[in-house]
Coordinates of C-alpha atoms and ligand atoms in Angstrom, one line a residue:
X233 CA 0.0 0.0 0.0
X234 CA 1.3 3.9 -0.2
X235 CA 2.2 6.3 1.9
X236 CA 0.0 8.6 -0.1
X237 CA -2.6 10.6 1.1
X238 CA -5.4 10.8 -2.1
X239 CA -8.1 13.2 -0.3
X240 CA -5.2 15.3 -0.5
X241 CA -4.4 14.6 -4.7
X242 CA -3.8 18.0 -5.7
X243 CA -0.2 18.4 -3.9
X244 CA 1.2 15.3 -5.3
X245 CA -0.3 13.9 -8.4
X246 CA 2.0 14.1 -11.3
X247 CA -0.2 14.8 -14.3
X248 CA -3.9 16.0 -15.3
X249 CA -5.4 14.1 -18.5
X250 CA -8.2 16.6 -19.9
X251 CA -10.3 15.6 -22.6
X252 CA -12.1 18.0 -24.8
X253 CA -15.4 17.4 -26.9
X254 CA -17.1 14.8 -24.4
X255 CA -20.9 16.4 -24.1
X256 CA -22.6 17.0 -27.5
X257 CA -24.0 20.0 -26.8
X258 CA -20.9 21.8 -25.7
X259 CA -19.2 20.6 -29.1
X260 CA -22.4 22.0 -31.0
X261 CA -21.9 25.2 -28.6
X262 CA -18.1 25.6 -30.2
X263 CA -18.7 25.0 -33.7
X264 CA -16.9 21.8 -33.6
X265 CA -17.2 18.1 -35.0
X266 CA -18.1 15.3 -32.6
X267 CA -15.5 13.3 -32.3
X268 CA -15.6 9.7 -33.9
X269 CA -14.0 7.0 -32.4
X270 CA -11.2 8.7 -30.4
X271 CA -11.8 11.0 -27.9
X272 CA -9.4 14.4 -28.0
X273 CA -6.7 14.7 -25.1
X274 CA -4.4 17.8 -23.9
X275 CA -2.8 18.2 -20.6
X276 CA -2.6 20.4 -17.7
X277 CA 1.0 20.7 -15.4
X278 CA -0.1 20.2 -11.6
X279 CA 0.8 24.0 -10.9
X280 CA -2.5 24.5 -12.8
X281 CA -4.4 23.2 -9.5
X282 CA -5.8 25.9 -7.1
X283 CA -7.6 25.6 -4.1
X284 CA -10.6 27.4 -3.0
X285 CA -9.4 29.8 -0.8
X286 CA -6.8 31.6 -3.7
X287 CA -7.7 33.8 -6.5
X288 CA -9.2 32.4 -10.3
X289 CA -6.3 34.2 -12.1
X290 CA -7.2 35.9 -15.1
X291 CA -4.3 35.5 -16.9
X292 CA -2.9 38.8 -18.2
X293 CA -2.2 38.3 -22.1
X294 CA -5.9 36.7 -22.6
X295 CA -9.2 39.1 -22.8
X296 CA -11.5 36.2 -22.9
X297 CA -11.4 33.6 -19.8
X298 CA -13.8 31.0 -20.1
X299 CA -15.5 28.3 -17.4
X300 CA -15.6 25.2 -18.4
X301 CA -17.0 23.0 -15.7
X302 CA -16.0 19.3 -15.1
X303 CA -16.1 16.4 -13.6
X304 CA -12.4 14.9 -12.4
X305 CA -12.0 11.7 -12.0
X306 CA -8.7 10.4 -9.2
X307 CA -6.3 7.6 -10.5
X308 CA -6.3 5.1 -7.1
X309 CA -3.3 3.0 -8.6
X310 CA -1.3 3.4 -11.7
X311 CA -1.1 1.4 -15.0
X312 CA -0.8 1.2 -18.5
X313 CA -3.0 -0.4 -21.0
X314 CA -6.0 -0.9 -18.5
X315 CA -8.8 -3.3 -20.1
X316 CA -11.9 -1.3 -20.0
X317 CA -13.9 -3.8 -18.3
X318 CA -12.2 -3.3 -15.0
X319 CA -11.6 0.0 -15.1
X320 CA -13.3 1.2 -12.7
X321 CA -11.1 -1.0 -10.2
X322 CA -8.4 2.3 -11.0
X323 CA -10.6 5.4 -9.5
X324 CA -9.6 6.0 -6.0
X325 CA -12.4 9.2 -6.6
X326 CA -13.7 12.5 -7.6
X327 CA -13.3 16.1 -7.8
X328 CA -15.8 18.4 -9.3
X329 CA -13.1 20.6 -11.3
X330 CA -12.9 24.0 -13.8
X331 CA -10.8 23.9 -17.0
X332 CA -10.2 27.3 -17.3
X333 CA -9.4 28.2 -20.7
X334 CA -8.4 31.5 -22.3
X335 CA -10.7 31.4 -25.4
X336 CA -9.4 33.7 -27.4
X337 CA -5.6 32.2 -27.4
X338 CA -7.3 28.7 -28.1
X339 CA -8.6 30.1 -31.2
X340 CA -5.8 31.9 -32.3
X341 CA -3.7 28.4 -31.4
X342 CA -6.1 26.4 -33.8
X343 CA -5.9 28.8 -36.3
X344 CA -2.2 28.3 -36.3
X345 CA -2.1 25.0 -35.7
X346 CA -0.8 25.4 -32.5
X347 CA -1.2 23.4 -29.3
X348 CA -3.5 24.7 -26.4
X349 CA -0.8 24.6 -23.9
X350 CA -0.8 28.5 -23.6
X351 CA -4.9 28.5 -23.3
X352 CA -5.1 25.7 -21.0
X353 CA -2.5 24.9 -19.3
X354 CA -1.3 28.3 -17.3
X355 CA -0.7 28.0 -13.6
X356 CA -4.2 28.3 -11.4
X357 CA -6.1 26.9 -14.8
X358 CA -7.2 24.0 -12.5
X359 CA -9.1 25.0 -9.9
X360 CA -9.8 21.8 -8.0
X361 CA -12.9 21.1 -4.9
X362 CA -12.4 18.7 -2.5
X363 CA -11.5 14.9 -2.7
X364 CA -14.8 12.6 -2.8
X365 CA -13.8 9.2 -1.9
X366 CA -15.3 6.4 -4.6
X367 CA -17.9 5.0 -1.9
X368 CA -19.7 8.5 -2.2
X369 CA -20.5 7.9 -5.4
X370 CA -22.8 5.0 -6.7
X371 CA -22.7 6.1 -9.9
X372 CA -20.3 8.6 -11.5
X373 CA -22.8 8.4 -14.6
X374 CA -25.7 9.9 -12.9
X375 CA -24.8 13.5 -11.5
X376 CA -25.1 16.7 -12.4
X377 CA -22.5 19.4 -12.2
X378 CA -23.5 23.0 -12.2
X379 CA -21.2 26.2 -12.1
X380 CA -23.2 29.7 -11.3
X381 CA -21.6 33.2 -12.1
X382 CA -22.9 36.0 -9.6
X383 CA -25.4 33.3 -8.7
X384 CA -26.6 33.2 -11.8
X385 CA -26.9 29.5 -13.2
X386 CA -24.2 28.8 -16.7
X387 CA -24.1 25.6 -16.9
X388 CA -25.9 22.5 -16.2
X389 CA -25.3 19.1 -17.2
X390 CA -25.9 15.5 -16.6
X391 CA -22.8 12.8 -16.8
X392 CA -24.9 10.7 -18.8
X393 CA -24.6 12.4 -21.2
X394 CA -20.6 11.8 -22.1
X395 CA -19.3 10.8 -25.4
X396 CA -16.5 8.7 -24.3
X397 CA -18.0 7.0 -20.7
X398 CA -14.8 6.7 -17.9
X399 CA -14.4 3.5 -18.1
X400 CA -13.5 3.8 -22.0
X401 CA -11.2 7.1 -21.2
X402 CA -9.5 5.2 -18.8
X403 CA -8.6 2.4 -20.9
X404 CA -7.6 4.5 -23.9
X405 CA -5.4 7.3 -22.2
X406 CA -3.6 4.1 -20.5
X407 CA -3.1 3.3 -23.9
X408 CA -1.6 6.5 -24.9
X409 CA 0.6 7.2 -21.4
X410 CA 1.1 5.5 -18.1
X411 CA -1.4 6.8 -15.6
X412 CA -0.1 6.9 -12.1
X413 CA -1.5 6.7 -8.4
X414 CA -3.3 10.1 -8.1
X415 CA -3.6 11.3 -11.7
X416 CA -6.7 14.0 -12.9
X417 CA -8.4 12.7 -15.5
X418 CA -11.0 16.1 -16.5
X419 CA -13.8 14.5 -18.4
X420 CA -14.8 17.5 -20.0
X421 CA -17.7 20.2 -20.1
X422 CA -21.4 19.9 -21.1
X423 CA -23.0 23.4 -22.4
X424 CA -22.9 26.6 -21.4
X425 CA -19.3 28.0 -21.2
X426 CA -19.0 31.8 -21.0
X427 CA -16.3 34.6 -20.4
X428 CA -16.2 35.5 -17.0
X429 CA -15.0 39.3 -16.0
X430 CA -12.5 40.4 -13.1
X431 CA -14.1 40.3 -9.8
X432 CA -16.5 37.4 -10.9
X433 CA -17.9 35.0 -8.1
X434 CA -18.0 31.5 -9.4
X435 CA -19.8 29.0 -7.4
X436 CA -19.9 25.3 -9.1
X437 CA -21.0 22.3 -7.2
X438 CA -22.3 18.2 -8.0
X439 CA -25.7 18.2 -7.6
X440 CA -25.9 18.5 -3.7
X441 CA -22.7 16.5 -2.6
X442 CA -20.4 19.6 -3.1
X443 CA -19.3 22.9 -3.7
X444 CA -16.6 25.6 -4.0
X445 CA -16.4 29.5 -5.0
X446 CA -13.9 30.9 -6.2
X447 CA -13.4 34.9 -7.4
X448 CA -11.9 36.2 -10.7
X449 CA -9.2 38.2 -10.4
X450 CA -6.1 39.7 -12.9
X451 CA -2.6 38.1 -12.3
X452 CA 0.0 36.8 -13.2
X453 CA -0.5 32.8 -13.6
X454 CA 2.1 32.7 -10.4
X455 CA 0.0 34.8 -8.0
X456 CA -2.4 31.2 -8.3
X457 CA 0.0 29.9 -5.3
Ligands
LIG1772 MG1 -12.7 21.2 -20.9

């Protein structure tokens, strides 16, 4: 067994696995294609997480910070190649999480071809709730995750209604990398991503289990620690 602590990821875990284009109506929202057959992967460093408690940074070369609320799903042991039948066996947990993206560098990356590392992946891009041990939930197919701006509601939407289910996104990143003891996996963001402004409250919870709020605020990407 390990010495590590996994209600406590966030401060140890060595990579974050996002996946983009995994609820329909998001990928209608964008403009984009649905994916067929493979689902589309990018990464996040761990300096992306941040904790309620710190600042949303805002960071200072973009004008047009998107929400992008997801569910996160914690690597209990590692492995590589992991059958999707057992998958499951390999979550330790969950985190409701944000992908914070910087809209208006993604575009300008896909227009050049680029990779969304600068859009994506800046420090405090991650913000990250509470751990929520495996026994809490049943079934990670049946919540709903909602993210409210000013207390307004922005997005609502149901993990049922995922593209690529975990168990499949499991077995194919394993494919792809070795995932390790305490790994993120973000399973991507049903509808209603907008830009947020500086001094934004952002509240986002799973259905009654959790929450966290966190508020907008210019930086640069280091003032997230
Ligand atoms: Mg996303």
């Amino acid at each position: 067994m390990t010495a590590n602590n996994l209600s406590r990821f966030w401060e140890w875990g060595r990579k974050i696995v996002c996946v983009g284009r995994n609820y329909a109506d998001h990928v209608k929202e964008m403009g984009s294609l649905v994916p067929s057959g493979e689902p589309l992967l990018f990464l996040k460093p761990p300096s992306a997480y941040v904790r309620e408690g710190s600042p949303l940074i805002f960071p200072p070369y973009s004008q047009n910070l998107h929400h992008e609320v997801e569910l996160g799903v914690v690597l209990a042991k590692g492995g590589s190649d992991i059958p999707q039948a057992a998958a499951m066996d390999w979550v330790g947990g969950y985190a409701l999480c944000l992908d914070m993206t910087a809209r208006d560098i993604q575009e300008e990356c896909q227009r050049k071809g680029h990779p969304w590392t600068l859009a994506k992946a800046f420090d405090g891009s991650c913000p990250v709730s509470d751990f929520i041990p495996k026994e809490r939930v049943p079934d990670p197919r049946r919540l709903t995750l909602w993210l409210k701006v000013n207390g307004q509601l922005r997005q609502q939407g149901h993990t049922s209604q995922m593209i690529f289910p975990i168990p499949f996104l499991i077995h194919y990143i394993s494919g792809v990398m070795k995932l390790e003891e305490g790994d993120l996996i973000l399973t991507g963001t049903p509808a209603g991503v907008s830009a947020v402004q500086v001094g934004d409250e952002l509240q986002a919870g799973i259905d009654d289990l959790l929450s966290m709020k966190f508020t907008v605020q210019r930086g640069p990407a280091s003032a997230a620690h």
